[in-house]
XYZ file of C-alpha atoms in Angstrom:
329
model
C 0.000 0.000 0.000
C 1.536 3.562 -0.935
C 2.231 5.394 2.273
C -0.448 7.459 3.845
C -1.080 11.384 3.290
C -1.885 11.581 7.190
C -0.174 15.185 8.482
C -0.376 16.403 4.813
C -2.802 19.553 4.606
C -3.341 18.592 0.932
C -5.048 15.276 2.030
C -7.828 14.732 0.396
C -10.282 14.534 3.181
C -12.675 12.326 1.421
C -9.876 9.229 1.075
C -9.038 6.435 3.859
C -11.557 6.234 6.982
C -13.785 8.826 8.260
C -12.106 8.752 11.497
C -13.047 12.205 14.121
C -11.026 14.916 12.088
C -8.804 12.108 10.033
C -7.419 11.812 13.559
C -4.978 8.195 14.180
C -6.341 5.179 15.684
C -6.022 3.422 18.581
C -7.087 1.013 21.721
C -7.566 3.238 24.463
C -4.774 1.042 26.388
C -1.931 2.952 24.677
C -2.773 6.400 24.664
C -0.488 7.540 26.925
C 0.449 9.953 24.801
C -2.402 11.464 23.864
C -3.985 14.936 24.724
C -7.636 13.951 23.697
C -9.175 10.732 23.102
C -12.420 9.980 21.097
C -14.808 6.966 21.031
C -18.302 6.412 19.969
C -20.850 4.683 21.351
C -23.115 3.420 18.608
C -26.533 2.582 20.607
C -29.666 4.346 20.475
C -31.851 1.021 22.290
C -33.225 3.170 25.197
C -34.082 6.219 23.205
C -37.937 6.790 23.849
C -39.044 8.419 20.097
C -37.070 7.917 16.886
C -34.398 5.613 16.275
C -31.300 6.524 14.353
C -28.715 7.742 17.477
C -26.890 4.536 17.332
C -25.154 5.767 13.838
C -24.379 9.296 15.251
C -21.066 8.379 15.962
C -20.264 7.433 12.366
C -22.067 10.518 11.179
C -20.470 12.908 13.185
C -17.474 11.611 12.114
C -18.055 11.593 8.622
C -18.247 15.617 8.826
C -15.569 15.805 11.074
C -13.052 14.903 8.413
C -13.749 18.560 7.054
C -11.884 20.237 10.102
C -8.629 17.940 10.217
C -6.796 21.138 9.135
C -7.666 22.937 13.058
C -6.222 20.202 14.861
C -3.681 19.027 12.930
C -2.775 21.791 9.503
C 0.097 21.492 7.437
C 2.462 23.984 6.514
C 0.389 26.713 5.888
C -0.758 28.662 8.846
C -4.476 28.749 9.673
C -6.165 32.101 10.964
C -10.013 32.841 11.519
C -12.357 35.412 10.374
C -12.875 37.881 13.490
C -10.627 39.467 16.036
C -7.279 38.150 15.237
C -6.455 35.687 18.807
C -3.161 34.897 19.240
C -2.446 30.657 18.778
C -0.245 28.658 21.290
C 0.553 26.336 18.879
C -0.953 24.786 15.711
C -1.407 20.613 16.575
C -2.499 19.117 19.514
C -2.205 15.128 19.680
C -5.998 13.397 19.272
C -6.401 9.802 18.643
C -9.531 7.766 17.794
C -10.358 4.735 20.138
C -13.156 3.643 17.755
C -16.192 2.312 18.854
C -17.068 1.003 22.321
C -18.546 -2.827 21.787
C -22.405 -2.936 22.623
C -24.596 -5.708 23.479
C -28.215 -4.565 21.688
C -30.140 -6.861 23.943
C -28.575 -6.243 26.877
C -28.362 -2.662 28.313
C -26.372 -4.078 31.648
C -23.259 -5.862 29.562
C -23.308 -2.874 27.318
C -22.831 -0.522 30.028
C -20.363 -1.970 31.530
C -18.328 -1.638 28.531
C -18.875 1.721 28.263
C -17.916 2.280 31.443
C -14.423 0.192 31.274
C -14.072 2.535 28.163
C -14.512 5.753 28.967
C -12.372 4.640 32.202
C -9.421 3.883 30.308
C -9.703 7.032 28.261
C -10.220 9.528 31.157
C -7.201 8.109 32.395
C -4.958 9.242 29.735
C -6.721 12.373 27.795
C -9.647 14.275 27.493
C -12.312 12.797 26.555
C -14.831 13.389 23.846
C -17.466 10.701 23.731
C -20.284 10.520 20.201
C -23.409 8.968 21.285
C -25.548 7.134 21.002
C -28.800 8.357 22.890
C -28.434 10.300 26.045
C -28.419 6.965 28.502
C -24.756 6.432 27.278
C -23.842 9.444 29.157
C -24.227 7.647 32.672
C -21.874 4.809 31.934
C -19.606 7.013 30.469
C -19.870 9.276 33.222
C -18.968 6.493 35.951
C -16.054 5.563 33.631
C -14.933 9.179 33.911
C -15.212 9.405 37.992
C -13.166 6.049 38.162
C -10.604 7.573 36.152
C -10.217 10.595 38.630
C -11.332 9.124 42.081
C -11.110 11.316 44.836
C -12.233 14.105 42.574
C -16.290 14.887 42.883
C -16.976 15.249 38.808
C -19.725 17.636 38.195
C -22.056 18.275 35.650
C -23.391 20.625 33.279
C -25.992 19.870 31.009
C -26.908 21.405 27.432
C -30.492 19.659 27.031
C -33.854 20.127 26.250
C -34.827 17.857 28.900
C -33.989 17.480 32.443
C -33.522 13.859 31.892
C -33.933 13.311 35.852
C -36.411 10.743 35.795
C -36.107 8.024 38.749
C -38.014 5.183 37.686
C -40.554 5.515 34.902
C -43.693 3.324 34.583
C -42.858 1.906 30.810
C -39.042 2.596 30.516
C -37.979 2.318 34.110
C -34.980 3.390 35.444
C -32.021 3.221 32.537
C -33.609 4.744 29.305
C -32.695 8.292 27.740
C -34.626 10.304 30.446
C -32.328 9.112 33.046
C -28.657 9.709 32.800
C -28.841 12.944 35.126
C -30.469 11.124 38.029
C -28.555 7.591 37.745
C -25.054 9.944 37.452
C -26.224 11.928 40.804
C -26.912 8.656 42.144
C -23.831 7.135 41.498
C -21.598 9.800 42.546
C -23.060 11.140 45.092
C -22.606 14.993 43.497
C -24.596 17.133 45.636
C -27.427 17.977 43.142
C -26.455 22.219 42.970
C -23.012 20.677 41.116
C -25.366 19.980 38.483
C -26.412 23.083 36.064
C -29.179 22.841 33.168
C -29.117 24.872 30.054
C -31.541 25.034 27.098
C -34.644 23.137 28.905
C -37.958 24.003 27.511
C -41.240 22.287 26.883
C -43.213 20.301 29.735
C -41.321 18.422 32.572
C -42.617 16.071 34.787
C -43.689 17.432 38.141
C -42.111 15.002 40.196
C -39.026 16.256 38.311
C -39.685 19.943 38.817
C -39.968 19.356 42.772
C -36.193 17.406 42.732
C -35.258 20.777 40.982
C -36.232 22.784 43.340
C -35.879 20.911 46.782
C -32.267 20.602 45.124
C -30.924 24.040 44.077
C -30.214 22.808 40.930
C -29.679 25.583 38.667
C -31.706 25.743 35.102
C -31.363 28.308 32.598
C -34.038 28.621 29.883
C -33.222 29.824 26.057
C -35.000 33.068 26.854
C -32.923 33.990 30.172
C -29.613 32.747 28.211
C -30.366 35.195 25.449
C -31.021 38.332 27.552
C -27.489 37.318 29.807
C -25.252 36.396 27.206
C -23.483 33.158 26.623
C -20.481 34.007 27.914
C -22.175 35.441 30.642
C -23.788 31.968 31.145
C -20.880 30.100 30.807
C -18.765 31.682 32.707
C -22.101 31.323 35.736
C -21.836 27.563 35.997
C -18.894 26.752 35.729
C -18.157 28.847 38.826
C -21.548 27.623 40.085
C -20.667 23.912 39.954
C -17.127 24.322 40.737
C -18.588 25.388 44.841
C -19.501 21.600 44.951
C -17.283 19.985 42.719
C -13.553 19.826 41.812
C -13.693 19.039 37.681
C -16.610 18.728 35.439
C -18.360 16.829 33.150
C -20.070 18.615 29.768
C -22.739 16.722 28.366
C -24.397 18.034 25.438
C -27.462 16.675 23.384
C -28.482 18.303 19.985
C -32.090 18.083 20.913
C -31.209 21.738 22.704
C -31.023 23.085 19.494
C -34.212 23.948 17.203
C -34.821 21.198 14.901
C -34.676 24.061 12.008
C -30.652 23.705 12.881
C -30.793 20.163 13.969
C -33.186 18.235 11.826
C -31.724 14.998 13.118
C -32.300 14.090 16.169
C -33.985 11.137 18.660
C -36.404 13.838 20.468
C -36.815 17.220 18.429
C -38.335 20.309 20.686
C -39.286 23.482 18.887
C -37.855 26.844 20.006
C -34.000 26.133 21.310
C -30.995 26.853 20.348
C -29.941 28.468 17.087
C -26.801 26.690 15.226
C -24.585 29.143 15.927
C -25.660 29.604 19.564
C -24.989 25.762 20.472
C -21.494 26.412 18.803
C -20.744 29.262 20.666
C -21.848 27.784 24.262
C -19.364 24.471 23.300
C -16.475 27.202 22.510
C -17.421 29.147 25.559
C -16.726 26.190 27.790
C -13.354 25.153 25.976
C -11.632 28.394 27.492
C -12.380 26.657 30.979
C -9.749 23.759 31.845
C -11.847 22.387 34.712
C -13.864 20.886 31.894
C -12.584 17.023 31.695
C -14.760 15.552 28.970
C -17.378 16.829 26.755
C -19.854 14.346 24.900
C -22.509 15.002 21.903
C -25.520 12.786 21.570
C -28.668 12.326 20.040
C -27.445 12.469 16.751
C -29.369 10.495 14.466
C -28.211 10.722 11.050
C -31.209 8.846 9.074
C -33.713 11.861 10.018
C -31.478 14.394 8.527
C -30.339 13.531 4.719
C -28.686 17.071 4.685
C -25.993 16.063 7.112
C -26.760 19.716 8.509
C -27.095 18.287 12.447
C -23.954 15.872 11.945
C -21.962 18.589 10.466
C -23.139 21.210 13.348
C -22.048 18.694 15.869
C -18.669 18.446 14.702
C -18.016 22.135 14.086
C -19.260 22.580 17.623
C -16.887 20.097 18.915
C -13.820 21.181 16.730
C -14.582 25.048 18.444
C -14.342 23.733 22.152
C -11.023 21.590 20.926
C -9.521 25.021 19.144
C -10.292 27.105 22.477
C -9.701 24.142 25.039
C -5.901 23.335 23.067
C -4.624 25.807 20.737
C -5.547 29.392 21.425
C -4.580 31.677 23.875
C -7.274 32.796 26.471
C -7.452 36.775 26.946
């Protein structure tokens, strides 16, 4: 086989696998080098509306082959459109772990896995995990506290739902309304470490009451527009950070309007606007307590344009740029 254009800006993007950003492979065991590490978590068997999550992972990366050049350019330097921001260096070392084996029929065996998974990434790198529907968050979420025990890993949540449900009468207690709740559970976070952007719609009133009798924080689109987003961001992260020592950013495209983000598992009229979920995910890449980020929801087969799969991976490759290669002001 002729030797491989990887590192070359001239690459043509569309050539060899669709890894995230035409980043390397490799096992999670030997990324001791590594600065970030990526895996996806193809399931979408506890989502509650329409299938298609489980290939997010693929789609995401499929787009993300378009922004190899922020992470890793060649000789020529990049700049952006804007304020000219001054670049600590031009490459930061990502690798691919692939996809984290699932078991359809069996939700226990498959979390597991994604636990031992995201455990052996957190241990190494940031971590950036592609679901999958928004259950996969908890697993990977207990993967990330073993990495960093001793540390109380908090969470902030970019959502349309609260996805606090204890035990529901149909689904019952590990389905895509539950991640928040199970995570709380697990680590014992006291509930005000957690802090809830974008939710809108109805919510459960059971729900509502653990909200309030918990001082957790929730910020509506409305409130988020007339305070800013860096405003907002800057707000809980020094809100969770009283009860917590690093945090966890969990992120599901149903917070944006499904005029942005076609393709998703549970669409909700009236959130986020493209740009805005791109700008919150930069926003929180200037702040280093940040550990690992994840996007899910995606569902590629309800969105032929690619427009959500695309969004999802600029959005990501904006927190990377911020989190590893510019300077902060």
């Amino acid at each position: 086989m002729a030797p491989s254009h990887f590192g070359n800006y001239f690459e043509m993007v569309f050539a060899d696998i669709a890894t995230f950003g035409k980043a390397p492979t490799a096992p999670a065991i030997s990324l001791a080098d590594a600065e970030i590490a990526v895996f996806g978590i193809p399931w979408d068997y506890t989502a509650t509306l329409r299938p298609g999550a489980r290939l997010g992972p693929r789609g995401i990366r499929e787009q993300s082959i378009w922004f190899h050049e922020i992470w890793n350019p060649g000789s020529t330097p990049l700049i952006g459109y804007g304020p000219p921001r001054k670049r600590l260096r031009d490459r930061v070392k990502m690798m691919d772990c692939g996809d984290v084996t699932i078991w359809p029929g069996d939700i226990m065996k498959t979390s597991a896995s994604i636990r031992a998974a995201a455990a052996e990434a957190a241990k190494h790198a940031f971590t950036i995990m592609l679901g999958g529907d928004h259950y996969v968050m908890f697993p990977t979420y207990q993967g990330v506290c073993d990495a960093h025990p001793g540390k109380r890993v908090g969470i902030i949540q970019i959502d349309a739902h609260n996805d606090l449900v204890d035990n529901d009468a149909v689904y019952g207690t590990h389905w895509s309304g539950t991640p928040i709740r199970r995570s709380l559970e697990h680590s014992g976070l006291d509930p005000r470490g957690l802090y809830q952007i974008g939710l809108r719609g109805f919510i459960g009133a059971v729900e509502r009451q653990f909200q309030i009798d918990n001082s957790v924080t929730v910020v509506g689109i409305p409130e988020l527009r007339a305070r800013g987003i860096s405003e907002v961001v800057d707000t809980a992260v020094a809100t969770v950070l009283q009860h917590c020592d690093v945090i966890y950013l969990t992120c599901d495209i149903d917070s944006v309007d499904p005029s942005s983000a076609p393709g998703c598992s549970t669409p909700v009229p009236g959130g986020l606007r493209g740009e805005e979920f791109a700008d919150l995910l930069r926003a929180f890449g200037r702040h280093k307590e940040i550990i690992a980020i994840d996007v899910v929801e995606v569902a590629p087969p309800l969105d032929p344009t690619h427009q959500t799969t695309l969004l999802a991976a600029h959005s990501l490759f904006g927190f990377i740029e911020e989190r590893f290669l510019l300077a902060q002001d």
